[in-house]
GROMACS .gro file of C-alpha atoms in nm:
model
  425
    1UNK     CA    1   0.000   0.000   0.000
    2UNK     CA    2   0.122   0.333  -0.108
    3UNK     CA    3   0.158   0.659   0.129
    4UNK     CA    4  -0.133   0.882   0.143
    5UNK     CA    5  -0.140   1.144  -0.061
    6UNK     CA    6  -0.115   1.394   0.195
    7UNK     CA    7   0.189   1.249   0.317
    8UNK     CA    8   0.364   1.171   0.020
    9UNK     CA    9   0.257   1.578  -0.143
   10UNK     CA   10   0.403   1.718   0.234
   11UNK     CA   11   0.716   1.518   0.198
   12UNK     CA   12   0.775   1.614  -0.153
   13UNK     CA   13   0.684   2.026  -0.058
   14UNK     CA   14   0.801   2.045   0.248
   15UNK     CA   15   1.164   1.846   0.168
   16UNK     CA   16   1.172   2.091  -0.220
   17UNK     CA   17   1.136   2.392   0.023
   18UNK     CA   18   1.420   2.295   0.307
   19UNK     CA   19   1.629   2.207   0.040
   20UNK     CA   20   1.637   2.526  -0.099
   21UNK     CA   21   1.672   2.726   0.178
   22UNK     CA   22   2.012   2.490   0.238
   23UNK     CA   23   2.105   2.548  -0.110
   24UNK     CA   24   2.061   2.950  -0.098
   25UNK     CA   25   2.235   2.977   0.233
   26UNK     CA   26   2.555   2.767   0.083
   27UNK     CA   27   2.475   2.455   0.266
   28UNK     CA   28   2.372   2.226   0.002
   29UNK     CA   29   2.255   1.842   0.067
   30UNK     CA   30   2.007   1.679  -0.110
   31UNK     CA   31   1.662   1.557   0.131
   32UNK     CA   32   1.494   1.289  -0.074
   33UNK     CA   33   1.267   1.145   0.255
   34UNK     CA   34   1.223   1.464   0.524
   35UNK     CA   35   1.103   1.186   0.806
   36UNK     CA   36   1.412   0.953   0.741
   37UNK     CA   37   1.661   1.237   0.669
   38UNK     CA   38   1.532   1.426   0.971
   39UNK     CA   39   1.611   1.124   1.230
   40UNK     CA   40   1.986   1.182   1.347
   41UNK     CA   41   1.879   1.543   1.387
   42UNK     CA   42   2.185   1.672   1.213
   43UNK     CA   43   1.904   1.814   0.895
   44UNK     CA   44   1.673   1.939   1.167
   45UNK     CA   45   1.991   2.128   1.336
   46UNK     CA   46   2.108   2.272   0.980
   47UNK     CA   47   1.726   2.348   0.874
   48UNK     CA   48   1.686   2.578   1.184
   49UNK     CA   49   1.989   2.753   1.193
   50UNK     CA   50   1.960   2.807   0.843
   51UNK     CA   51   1.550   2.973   0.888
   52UNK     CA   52   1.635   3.097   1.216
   53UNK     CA   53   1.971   3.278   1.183
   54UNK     CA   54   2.076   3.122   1.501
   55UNK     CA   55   2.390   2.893   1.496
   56UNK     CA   56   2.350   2.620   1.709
   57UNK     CA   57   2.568   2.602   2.054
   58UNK     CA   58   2.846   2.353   2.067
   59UNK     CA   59   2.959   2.014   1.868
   60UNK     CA   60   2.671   1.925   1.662
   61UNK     CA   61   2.611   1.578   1.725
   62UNK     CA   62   2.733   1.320   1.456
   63UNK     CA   63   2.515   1.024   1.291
   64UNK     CA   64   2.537   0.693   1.461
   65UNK     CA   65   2.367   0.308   1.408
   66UNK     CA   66   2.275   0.309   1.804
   67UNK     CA   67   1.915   0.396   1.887
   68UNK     CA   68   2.019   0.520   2.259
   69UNK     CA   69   2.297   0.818   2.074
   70UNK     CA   70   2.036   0.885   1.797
   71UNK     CA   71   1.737   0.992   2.037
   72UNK     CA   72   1.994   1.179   2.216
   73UNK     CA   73   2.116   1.320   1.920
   74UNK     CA   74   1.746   1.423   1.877
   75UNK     CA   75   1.691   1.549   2.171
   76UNK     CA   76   1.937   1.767   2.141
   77UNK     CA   77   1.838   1.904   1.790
   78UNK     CA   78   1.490   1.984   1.915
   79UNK     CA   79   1.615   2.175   2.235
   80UNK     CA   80   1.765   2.385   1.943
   81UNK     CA   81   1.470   2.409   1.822
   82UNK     CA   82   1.317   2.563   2.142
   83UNK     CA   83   1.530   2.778   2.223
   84UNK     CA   84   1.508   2.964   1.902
   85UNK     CA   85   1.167   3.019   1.944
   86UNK     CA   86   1.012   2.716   1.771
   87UNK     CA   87   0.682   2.535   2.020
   88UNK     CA   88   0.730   2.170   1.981
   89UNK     CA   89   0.596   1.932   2.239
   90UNK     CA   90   0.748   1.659   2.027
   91UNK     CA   91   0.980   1.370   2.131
   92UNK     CA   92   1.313   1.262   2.058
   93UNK     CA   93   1.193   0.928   2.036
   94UNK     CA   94   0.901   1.067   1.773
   95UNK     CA   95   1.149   1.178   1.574
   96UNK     CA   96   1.373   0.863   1.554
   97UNK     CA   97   1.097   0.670   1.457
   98UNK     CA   98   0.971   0.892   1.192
   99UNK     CA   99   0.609   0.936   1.377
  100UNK     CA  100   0.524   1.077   1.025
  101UNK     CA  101   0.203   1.328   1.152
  102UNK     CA  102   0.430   1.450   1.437
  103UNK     CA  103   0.762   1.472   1.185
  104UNK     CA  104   0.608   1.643   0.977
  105UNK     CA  105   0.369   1.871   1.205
  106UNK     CA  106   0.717   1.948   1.294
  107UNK     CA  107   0.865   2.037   1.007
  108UNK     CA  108   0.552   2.258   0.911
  109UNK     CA  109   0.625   2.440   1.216
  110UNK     CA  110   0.950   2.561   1.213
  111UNK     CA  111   0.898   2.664   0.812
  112UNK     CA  112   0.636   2.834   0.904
  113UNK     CA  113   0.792   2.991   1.201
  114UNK     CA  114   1.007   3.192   0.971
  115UNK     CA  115   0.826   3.260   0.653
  116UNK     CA  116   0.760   3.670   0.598
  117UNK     CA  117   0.582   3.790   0.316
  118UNK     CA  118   0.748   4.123   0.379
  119UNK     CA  119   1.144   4.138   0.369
  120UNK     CA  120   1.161   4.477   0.566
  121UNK     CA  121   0.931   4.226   0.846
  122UNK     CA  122   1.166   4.239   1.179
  123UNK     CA  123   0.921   4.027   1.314
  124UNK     CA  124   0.811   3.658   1.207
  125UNK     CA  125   0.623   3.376   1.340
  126UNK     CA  126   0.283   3.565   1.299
  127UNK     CA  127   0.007   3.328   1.162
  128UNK     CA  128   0.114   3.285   0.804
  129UNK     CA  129  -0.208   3.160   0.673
  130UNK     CA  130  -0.371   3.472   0.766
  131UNK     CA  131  -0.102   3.683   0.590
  132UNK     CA  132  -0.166   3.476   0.277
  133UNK     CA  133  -0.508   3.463   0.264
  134UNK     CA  134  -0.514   3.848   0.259
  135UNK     CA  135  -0.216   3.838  -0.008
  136UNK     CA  136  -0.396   3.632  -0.216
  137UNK     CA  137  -0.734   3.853  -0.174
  138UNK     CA  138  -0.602   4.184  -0.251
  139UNK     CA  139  -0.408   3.999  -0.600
  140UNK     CA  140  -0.719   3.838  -0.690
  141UNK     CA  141  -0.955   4.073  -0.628
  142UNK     CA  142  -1.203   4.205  -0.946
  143UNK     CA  143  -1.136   3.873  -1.126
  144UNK     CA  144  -1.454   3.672  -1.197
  145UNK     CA  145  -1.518   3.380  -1.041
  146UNK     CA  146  -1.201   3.365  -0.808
  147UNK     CA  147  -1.277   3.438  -0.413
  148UNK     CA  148  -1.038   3.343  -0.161
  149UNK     CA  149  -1.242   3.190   0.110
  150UNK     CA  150  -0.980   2.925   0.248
  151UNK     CA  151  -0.620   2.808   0.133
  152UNK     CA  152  -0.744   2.443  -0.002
  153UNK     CA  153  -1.072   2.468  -0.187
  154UNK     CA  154  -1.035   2.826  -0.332
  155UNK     CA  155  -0.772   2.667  -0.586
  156UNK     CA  156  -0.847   2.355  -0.708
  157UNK     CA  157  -1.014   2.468  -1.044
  158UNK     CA  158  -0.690   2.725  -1.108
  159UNK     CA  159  -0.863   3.037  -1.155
  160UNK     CA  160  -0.728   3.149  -0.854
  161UNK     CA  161  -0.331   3.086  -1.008
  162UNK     CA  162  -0.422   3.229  -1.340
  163UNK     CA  163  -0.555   3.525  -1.153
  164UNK     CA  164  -0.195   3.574  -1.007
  165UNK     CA  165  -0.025   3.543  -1.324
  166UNK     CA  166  -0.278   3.798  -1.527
  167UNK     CA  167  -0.242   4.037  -1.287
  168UNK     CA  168   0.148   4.075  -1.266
  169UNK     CA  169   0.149   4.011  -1.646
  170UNK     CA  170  -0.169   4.048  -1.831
  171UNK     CA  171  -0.037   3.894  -2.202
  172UNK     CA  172   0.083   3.552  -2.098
  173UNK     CA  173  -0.279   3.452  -1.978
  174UNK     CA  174  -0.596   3.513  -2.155
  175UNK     CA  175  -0.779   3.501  -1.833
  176UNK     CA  176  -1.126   3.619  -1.971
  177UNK     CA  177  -1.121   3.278  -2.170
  178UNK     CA  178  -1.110   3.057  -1.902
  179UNK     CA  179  -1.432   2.857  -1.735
  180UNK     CA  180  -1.405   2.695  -1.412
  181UNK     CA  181  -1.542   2.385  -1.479
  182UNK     CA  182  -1.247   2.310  -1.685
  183UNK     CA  183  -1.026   2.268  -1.369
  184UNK     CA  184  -0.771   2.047  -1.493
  185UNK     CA  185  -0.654   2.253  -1.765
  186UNK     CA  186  -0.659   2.566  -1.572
  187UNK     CA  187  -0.388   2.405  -1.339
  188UNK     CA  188  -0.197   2.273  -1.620
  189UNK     CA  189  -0.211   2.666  -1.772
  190UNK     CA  190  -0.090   2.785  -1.482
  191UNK     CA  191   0.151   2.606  -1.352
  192UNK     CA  192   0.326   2.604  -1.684
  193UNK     CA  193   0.330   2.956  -1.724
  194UNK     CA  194   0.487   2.938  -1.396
  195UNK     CA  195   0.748   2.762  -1.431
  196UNK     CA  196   0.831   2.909  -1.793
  197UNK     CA  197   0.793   3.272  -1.702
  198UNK     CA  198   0.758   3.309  -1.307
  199UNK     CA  199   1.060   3.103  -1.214
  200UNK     CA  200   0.850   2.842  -1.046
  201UNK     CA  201   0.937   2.542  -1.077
  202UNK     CA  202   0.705   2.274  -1.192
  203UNK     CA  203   0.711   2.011  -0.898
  204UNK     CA  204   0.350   1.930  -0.847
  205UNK     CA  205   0.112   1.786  -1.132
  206UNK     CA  206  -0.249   1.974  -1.225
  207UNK     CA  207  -0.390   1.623  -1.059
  208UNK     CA  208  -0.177   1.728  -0.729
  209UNK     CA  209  -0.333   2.017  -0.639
  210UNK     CA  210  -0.677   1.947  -0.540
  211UNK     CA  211  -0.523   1.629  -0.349
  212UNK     CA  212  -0.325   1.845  -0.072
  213UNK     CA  213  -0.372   1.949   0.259
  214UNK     CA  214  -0.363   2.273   0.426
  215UNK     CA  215  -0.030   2.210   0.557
  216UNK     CA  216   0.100   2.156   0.246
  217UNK     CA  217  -0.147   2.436   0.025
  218UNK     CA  218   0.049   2.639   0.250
  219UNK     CA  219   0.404   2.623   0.171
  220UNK     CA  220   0.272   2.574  -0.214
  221UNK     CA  221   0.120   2.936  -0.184
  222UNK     CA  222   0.413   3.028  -0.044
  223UNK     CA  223   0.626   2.951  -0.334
  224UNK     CA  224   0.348   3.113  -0.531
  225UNK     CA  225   0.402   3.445  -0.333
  226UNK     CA  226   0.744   3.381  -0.398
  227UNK     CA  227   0.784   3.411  -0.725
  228UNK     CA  228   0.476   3.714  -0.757
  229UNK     CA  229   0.701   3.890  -0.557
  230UNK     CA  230   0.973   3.813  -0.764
  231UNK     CA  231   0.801   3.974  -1.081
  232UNK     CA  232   0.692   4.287  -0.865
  233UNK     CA  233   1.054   4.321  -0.795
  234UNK     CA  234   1.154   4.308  -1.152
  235UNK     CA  235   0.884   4.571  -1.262
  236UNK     CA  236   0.993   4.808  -0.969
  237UNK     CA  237   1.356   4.767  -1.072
  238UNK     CA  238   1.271   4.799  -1.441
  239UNK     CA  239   1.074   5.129  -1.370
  240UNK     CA  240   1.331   5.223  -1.191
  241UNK     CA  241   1.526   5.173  -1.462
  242UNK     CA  242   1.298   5.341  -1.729
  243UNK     CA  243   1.345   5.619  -1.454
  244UNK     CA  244   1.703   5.622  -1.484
  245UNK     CA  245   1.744   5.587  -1.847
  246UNK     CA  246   1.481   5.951  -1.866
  247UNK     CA  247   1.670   6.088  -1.613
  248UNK     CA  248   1.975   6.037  -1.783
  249UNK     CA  249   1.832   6.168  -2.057
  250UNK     CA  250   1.708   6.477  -1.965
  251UNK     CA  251   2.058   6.539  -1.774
  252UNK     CA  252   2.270   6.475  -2.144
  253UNK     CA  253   1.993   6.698  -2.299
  254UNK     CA  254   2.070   7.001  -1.990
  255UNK     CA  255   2.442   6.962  -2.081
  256UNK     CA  256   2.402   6.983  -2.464
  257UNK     CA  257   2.136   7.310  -2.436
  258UNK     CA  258   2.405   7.458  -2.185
  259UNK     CA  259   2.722   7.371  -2.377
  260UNK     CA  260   2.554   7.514  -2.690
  261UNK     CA  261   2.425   7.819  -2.504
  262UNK     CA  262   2.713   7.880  -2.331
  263UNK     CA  263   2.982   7.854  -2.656
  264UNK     CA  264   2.743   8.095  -2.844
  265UNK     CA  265   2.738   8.318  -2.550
  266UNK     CA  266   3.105   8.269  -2.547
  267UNK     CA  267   3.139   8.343  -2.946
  268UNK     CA  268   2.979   8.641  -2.896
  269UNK     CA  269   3.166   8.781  -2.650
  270UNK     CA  270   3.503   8.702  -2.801
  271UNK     CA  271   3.329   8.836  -3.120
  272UNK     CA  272   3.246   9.180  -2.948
  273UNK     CA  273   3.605   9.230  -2.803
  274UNK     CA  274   3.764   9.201  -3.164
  275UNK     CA  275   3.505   9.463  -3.270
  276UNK     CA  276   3.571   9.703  -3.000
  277UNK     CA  277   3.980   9.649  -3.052
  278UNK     CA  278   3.945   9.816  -3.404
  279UNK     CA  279   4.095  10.165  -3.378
  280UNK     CA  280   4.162  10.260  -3.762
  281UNK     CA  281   3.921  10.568  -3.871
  282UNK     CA  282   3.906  10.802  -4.193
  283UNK     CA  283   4.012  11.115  -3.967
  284UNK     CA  284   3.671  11.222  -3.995
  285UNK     CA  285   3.413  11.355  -3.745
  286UNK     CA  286   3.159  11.130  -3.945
  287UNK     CA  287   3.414  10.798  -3.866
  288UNK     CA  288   3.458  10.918  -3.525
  289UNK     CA  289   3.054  10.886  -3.499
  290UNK     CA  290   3.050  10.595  -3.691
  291UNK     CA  291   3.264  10.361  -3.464
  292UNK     CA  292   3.088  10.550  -3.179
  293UNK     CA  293   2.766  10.417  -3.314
  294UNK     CA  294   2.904  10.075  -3.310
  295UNK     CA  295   2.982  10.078  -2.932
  296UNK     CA  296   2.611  10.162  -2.828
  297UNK     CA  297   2.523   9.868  -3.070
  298UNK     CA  298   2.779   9.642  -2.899
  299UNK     CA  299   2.589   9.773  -2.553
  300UNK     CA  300   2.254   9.696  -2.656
  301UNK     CA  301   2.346   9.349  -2.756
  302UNK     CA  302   2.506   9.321  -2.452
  303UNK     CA  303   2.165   9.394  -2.267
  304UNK     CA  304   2.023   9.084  -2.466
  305UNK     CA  305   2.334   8.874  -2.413
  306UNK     CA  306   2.333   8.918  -2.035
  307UNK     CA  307   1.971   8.821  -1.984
  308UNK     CA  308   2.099   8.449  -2.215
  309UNK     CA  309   2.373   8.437  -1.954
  310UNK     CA  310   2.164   8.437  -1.632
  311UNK     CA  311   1.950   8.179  -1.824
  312UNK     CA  312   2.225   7.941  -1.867
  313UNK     CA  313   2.409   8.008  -1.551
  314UNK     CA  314   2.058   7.919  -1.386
  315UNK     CA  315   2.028   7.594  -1.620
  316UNK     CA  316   2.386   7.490  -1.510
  317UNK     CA  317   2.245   7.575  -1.122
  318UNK     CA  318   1.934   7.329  -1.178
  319UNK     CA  319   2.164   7.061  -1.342
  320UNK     CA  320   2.393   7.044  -1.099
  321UNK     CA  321   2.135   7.046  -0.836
  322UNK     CA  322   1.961   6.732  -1.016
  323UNK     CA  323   2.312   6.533  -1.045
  324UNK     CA  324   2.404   6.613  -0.665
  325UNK     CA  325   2.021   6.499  -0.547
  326UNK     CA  326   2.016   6.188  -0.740
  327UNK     CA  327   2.388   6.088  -0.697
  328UNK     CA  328   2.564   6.186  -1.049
  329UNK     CA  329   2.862   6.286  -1.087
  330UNK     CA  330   2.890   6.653  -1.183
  331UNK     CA  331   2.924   6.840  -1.497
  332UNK     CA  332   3.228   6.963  -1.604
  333UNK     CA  333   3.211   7.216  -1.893
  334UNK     CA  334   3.430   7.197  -2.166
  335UNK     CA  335   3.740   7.436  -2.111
  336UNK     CA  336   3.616   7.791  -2.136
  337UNK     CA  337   3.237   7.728  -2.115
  338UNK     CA  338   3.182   7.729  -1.725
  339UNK     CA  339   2.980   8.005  -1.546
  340UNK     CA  340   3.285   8.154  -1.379
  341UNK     CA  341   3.442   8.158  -1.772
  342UNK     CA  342   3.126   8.343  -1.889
  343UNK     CA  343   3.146   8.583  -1.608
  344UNK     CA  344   3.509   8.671  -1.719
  345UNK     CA  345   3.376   8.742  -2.109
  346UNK     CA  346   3.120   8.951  -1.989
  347UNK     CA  347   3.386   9.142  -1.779
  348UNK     CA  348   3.602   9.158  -2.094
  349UNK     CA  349   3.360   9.247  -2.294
  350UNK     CA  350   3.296   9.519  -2.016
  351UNK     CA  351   3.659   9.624  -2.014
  352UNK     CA  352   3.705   9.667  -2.383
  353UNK     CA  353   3.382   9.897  -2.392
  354UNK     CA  354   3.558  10.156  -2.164
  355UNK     CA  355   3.887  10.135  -2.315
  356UNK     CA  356   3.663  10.206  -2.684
  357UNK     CA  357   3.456  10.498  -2.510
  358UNK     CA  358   3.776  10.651  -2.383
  359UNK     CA  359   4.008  10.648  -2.720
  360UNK     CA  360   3.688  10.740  -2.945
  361UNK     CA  361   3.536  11.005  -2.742
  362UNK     CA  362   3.896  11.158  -2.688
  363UNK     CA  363   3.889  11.134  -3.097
  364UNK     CA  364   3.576  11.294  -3.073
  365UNK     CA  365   3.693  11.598  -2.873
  366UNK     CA  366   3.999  11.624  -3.108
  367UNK     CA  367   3.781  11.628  -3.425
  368UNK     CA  368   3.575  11.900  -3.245
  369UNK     CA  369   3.854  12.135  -3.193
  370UNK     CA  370   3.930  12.067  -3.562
  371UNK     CA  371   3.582  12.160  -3.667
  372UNK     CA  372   3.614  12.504  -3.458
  373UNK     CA  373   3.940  12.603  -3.570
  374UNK     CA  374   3.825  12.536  -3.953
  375UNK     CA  375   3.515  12.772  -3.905
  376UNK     CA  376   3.710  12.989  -3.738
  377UNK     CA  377   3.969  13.034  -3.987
  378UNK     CA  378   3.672  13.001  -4.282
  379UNK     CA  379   3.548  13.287  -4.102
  380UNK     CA  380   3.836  13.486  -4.081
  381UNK     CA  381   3.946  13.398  -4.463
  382UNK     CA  382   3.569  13.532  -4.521
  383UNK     CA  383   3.647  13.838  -4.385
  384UNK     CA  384   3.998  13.949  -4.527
  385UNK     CA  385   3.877  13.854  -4.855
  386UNK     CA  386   3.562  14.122  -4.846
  387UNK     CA  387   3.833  14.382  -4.728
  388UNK     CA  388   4.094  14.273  -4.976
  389UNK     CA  389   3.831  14.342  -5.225
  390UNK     CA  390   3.689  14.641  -5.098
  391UNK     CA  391   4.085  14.810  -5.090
  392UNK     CA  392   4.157  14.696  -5.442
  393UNK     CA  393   3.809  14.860  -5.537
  394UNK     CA  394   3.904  15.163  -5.354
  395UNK     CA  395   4.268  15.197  -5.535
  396UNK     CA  396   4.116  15.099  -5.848
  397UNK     CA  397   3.912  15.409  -5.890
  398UNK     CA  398   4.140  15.743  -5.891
  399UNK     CA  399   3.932  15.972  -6.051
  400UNK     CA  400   3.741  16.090  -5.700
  401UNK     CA  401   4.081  16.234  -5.595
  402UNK     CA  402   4.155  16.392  -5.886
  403UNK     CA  403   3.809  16.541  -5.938
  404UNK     CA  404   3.852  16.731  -5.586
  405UNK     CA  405   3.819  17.106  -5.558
  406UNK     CA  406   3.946  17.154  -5.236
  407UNK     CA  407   4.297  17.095  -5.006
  408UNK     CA  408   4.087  16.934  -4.745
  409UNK     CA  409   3.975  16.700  -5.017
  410UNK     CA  410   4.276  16.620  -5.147
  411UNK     CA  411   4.425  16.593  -4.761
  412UNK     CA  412   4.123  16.348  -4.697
  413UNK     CA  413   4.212  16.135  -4.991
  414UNK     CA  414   4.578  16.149  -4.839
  415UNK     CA  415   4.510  16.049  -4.501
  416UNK     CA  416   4.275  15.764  -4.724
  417UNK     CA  417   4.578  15.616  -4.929
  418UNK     CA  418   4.793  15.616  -4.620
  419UNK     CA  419   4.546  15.413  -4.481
  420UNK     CA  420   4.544  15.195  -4.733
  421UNK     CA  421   4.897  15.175  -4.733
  422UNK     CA  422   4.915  15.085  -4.369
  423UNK     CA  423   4.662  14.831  -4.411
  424UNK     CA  424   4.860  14.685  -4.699
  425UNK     CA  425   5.169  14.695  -4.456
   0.00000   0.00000   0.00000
């Protein structure tokens, strides 16, 4: 006669689930019959410090043929046991004689002592079938025909584990499609997609599922939470990722809007120097005015240009705040292109203004004093020109003096000519 199905689905669930906990800590050993591997107490030790976190006191006692050193080997293991928290009233001698309902009560016990369905849990040992339950409700909830009312029944036409897969990822299942009455091939659908896409692996058959206990649903759902929470992990980190890769984004499209800001700023600046270093003019008021002209264009420009530089000295502010927050390494500039470089343009630029005012204005005043002392002398040309004129009229027309009838007429045009000649002197 065969072992009960209970039994033989516990042994095969509960023995799958110690022996990966042995295999993740580093501790791997292979546990092919819990009851008869559990007997010397040595897998019971290893199982518990390896759930607990607890190493065990002492020598750890060593397999042996005699019946007297294996109970007390057992005895010893399950004072372990105790005194990290697990309630046992079993015996050593229950143990060594694989009392299969107690063995594996046992087993259930101290698994279940330690499962968490929360990592960030400092606390365990809670009732774990309430935890699940309420797990299991809040993923199932809104799907049809799926309502969590105990950890057996609820499952055994599937809907329940296709609801857990449709939810975390919709495509893989087309959930809306499925009928409860065809139970079998619900749990074949599901634990398939499982084990292909959930990292679950396939241990139990679709004719398993309705045959197990509650001891033994329990660890099952478990591994089901397991590997949910596996897939919730992977879609934070991938957002998280997503997040990163927009981040980074945005932060390479800051630094090329600032680099190309900042080297036109730059341009500009170096562009405005060289125009206000020119000093060759015509020598004319009119090119005197004309490079003064050019200065109050290079000022209003620079009106514009320092409004652009508060911009991107702000837009270099933000992106360095963003790298600092979310732990980037900063910008560097290229060489020349920082905010303290753009500063010293703009004080440049600054500089060569007043050293243009001063040598153009100065040109300015010159040409000025030119343009007086030309109308003055115009003026004065004007003016011994009309007199030059008016004398050579005057000595050009003799015939008044010798027309006079009188000696003060003639004396008059004397004192005239000597006049003249005076003038002439």
């Amino acid at each position: 006669m065969g072992e009960p199905d209970w039994l033989r689905l516990q042994k095969k669930i509960f023995g799958r689930y110690v022996e990966q906990k042995l295999k993740l800590a580093g501790q791997p050993r292979p546990v092919t019959d819990i009851i008869a591997d559990l007997k010397d107490g040595s897998l019971l030790i290893a199982m518990t410090e390896v759930l607990s976190g607890q190493a065990y006191p002492g020598a750890k006692p060593k397999a042996s043929a005699m019946r007297i050193k294996q109970i007390d080997a057992a005895k010893n293991a399950l004072d372990f046991v105790k005194r990290v928290g697990v309630d046992t009233r079993m015996s050593a001698e229950q143990l060594v004689d694989g009392d299969e309902k107690a063995v594996m009560g046992l087993v259930f016990t101290v698994i279940t002592r330690y499962m968490r369905l929360d990592e960030d849990d400092a606390e365990a040992g809670g009732d774990i079938r309430d935890a699940l339950k309420l797990w299991l409700t809040n993923k199932t909830a809104g799907y049809a025909g799926v309502k969590i009312d105990n950890l057996t029944k609820s499952f055994h036409d599937g809907l329940a584990f296709n609801a857990l897969i449709h939810r975390m990822r919709p495509k893989l299942i087309a959930f809306d499609a499925l009928a409860a009455a065809n139970r079998e091939e619900n749990l074949a659908l599901a634990l398939d997609t499982a084990a292909k896409y959930c990292g679950l692996e396939r241990y139990l058959t679709p004719a398993d599922v309705p045959k197990l206990d509650e001891l033994g649903f329990v660890v099952f759902l478990f591994d089901w939470y397991s590997a949910i929470s596996l897939l919730q992990r992977q879609d934070v980190a991938a957002r998280r990722i997503g997040k990163l890769a927009d981040m980074t984004q945005l932060h390479d499209s800051m630094k090329a809007d600032y680099a190309a800001r900042a080297a036109e700023l730059r341009a500009w600046c170096d562009g405005c120097v060289a125009r206000l270093a020119e000093r060759a003019i015509d020598d004319t008021m009119a090119g005197v005015r004309a490079r003064l002209a050019t200065l109050g264009e290079c000022k209003a420009e620079k009106a514009v240009r320092f409004v652009a530089q508060m911009d991107v000295v702000a837009l270099f502010d933000n992106l360095a705040l963003r790298l600092k927050n979310n732990a980037r390494p900063p910008f560097v500039p290229a060489a020349g292109l920082a905010p303290a470089d753009l500063d010293a343009c703009f004080e440049a630029v600054g500089g060569a203004e007043g050293e243009y005012s001063a040598h153009y204005h100065a040109e300015l005043g010159r040409q000025v004093r030119l343009d007086k002392l030309a109308r003055r002398w115009q003026t004065d040309h004007a003016q011994a020109t009309a007199w030059t004129e008016e004398r050579h009229a005057a000595a050009a027309a003799p015939a008044a003096a010798e027309q006079t009838d009188s000696v003060d007429g003639c004396e008059h045009q004397l004192e005239l000519h000597a006049l003249f000649e005076q003038d002439c002197a």
